[in-house]
mmCIF file of C-alpha atoms in Angstrom:
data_model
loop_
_atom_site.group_PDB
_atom_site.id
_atom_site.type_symbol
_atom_site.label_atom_id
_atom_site.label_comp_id
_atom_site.label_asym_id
_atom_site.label_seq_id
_atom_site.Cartn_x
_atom_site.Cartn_y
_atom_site.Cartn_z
ATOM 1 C CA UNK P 1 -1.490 13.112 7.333
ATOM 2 C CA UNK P 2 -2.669 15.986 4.862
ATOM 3 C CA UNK P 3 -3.941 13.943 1.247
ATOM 4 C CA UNK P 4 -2.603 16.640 -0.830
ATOM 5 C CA UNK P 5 -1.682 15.671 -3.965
ATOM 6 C CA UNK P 6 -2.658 12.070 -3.294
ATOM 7 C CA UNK P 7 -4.423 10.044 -5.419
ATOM 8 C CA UNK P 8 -8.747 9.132 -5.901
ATOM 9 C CA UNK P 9 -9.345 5.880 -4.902
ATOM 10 C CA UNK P 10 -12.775 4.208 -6.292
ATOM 11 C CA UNK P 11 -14.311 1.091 -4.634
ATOM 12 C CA UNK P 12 -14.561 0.380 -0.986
ATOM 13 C CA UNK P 13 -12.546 -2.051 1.060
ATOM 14 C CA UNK P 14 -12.617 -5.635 -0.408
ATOM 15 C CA UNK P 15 -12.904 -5.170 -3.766
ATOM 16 C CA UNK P 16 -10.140 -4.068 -5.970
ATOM 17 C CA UNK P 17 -9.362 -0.615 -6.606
ATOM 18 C CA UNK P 18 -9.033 1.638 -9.196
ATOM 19 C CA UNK P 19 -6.356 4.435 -8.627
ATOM 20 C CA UNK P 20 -6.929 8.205 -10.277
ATOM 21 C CA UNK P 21 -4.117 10.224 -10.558
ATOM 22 C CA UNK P 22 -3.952 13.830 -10.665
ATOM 23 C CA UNK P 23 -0.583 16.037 -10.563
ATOM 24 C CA UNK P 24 2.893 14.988 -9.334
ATOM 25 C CA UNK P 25 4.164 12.761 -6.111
ATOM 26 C CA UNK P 26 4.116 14.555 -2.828
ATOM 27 C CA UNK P 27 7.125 14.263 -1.420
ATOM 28 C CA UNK P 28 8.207 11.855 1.297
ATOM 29 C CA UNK P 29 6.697 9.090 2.863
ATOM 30 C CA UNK P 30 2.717 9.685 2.830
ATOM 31 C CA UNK P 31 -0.402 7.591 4.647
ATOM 32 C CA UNK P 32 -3.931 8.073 4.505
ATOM 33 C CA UNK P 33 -6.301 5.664 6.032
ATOM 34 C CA UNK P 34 -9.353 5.971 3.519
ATOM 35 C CA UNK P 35 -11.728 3.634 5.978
ATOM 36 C CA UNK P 36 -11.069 3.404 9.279
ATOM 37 C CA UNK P 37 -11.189 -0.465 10.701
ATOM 38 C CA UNK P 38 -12.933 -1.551 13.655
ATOM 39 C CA UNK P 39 -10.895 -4.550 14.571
ATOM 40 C CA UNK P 40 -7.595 -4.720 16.492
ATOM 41 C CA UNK P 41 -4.717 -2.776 16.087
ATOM 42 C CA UNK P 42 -1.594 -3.707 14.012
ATOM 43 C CA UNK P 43 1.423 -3.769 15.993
ATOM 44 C CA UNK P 44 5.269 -4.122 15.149
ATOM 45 C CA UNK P 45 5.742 -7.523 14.738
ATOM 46 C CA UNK P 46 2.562 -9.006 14.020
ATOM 47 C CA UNK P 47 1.840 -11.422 11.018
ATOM 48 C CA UNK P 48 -0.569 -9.318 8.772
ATOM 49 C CA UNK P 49 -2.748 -10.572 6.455
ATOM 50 C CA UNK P 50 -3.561 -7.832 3.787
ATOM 51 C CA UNK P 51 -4.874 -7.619 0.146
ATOM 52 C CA UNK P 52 -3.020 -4.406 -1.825
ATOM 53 C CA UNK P 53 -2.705 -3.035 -5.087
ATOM 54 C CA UNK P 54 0.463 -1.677 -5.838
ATOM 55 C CA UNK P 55 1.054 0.951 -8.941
ATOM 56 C CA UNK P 56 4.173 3.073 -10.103
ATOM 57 C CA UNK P 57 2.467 6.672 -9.453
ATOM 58 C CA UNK P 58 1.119 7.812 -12.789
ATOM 59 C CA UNK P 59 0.365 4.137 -14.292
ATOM 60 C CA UNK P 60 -2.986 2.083 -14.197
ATOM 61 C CA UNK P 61 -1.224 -1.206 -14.439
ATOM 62 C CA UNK P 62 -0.436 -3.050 -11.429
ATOM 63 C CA UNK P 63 2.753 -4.193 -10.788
ATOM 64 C CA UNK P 64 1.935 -6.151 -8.624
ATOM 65 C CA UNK P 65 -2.352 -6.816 -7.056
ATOM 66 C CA UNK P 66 -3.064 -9.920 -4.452
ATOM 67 C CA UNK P 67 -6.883 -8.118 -5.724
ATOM 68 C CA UNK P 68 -5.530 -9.605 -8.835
ATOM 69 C CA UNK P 69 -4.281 -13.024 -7.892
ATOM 70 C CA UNK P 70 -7.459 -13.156 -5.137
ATOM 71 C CA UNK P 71 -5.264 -14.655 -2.705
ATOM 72 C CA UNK P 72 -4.378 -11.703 0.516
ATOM 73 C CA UNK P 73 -0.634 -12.118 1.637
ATOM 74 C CA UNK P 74 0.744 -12.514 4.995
ATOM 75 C CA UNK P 75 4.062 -11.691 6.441
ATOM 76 C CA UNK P 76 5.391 -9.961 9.454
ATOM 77 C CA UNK P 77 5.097 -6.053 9.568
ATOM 78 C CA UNK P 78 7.581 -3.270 11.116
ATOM 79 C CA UNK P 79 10.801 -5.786 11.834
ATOM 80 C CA UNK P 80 12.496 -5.660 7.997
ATOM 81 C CA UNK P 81 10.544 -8.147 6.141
ATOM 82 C CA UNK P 82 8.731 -5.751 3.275
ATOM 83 C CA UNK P 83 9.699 -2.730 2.261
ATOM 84 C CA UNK P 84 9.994 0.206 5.037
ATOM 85 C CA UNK P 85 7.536 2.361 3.334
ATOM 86 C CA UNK P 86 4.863 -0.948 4.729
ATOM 87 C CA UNK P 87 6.550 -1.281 7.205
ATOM 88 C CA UNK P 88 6.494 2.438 8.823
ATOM 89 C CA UNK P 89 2.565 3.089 7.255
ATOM 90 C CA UNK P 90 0.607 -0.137 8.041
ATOM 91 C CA UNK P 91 1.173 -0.694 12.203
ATOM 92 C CA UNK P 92 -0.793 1.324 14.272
ATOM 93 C CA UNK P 93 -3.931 0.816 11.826
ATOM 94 C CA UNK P 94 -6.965 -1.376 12.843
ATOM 95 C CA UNK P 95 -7.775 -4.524 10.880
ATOM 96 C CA UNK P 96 -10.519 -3.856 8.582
ATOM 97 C CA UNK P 97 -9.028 -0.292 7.375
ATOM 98 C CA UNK P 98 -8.078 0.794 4.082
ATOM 99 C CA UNK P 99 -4.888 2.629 3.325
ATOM 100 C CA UNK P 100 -3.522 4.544 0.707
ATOM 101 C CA UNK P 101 0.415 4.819 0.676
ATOM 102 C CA UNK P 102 2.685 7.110 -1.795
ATOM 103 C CA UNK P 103 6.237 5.425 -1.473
ATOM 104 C CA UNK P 104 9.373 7.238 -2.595
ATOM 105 C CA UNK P 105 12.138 4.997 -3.972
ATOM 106 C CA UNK P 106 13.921 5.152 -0.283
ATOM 107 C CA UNK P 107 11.282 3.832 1.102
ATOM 108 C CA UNK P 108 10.549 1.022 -1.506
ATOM 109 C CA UNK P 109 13.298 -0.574 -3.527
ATOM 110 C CA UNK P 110 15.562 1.970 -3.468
ATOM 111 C CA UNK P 111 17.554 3.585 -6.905
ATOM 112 C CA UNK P 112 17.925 0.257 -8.107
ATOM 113 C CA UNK P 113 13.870 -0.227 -8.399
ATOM 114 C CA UNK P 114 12.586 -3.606 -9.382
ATOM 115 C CA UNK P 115 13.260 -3.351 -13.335
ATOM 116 C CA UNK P 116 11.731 -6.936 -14.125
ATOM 117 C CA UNK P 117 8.570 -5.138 -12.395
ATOM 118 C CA UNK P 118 8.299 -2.351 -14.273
ATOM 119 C CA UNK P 119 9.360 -0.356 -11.554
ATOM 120 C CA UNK P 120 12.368 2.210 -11.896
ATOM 121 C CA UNK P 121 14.679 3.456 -9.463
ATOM 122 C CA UNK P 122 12.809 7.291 -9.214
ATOM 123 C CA UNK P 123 9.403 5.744 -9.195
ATOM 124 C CA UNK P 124 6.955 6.768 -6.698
ATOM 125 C CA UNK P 125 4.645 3.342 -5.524
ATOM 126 C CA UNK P 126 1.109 3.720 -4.563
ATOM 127 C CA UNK P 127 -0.508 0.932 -2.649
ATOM 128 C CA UNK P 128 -3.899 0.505 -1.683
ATOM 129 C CA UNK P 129 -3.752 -1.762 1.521
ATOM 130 C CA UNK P 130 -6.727 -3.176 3.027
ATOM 131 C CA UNK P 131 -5.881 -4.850 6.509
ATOM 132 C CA UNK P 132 -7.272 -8.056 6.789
ATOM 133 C CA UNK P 133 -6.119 -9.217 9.985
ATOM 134 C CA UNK P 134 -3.223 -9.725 12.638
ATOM 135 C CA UNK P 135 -1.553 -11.858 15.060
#
């Protein structure tokens, strides 16, 4: 997919990122895999184990960073578990890539947003994912 109007991303896979924003949200869902991984693929279904940074497009605070918390998350990917924007972006990568994801609200939480996140119901997320690994 084209990076237009996606974000700069500083700092390379493992280490926490910092996000550089310049112009509006593209629209739609977008995906751009900013290091390509040499490990296996990511298939529907699998149990991923990632570290992300997620950001309302525009902001420099996290709403939410496993960077942050330095513990990666696991949970099953492409059967309903996350949110579909994950869940349509992050299969068909290899473990050890990096992603960068631009999430409209109907692919993330919708026009109800997360409000006790920060995050509104027109926001636009941005995730940095790095794949960790899957099973």
């Amino acid at each position: 997919m084209s990076d237009a109007n996606m974000p700069k991303v500083a700092e390379d896979f493992g280490h926490r990122p910092t996000i550089e924003f310049d112009g509006e949200a593209p629209d739609g869902l977008k995906s751009v895999e900013l290091v390509e991984g040499t490990g296996p693929v990511v298939r529907k279904g699998d149990t991923v184990t990632v570290n992300y940074h997620g950001v309302t497009w525009g902001s420099d605070k996290p709403f939410d960073s496993s960077f942050d918390r330095h513990q990666p998350a696991s949970f099953p990917i492409g059967v309903g578990r996350v949110i579909k924007g994950w869940d349509q972006t992050v299969p068909g990568h290899n473990v050890g890539s990096r992603l960068l994801v631009s999430i409209p609200p109907e692919y993330g939480y919708g026009s109800q947003g997360v409000p006790q996140a920060g995050i509104g119901g027109s926001d636009t997320l941005v995730f940095v994912v790095d794949i960790i690994s899957t099973r």
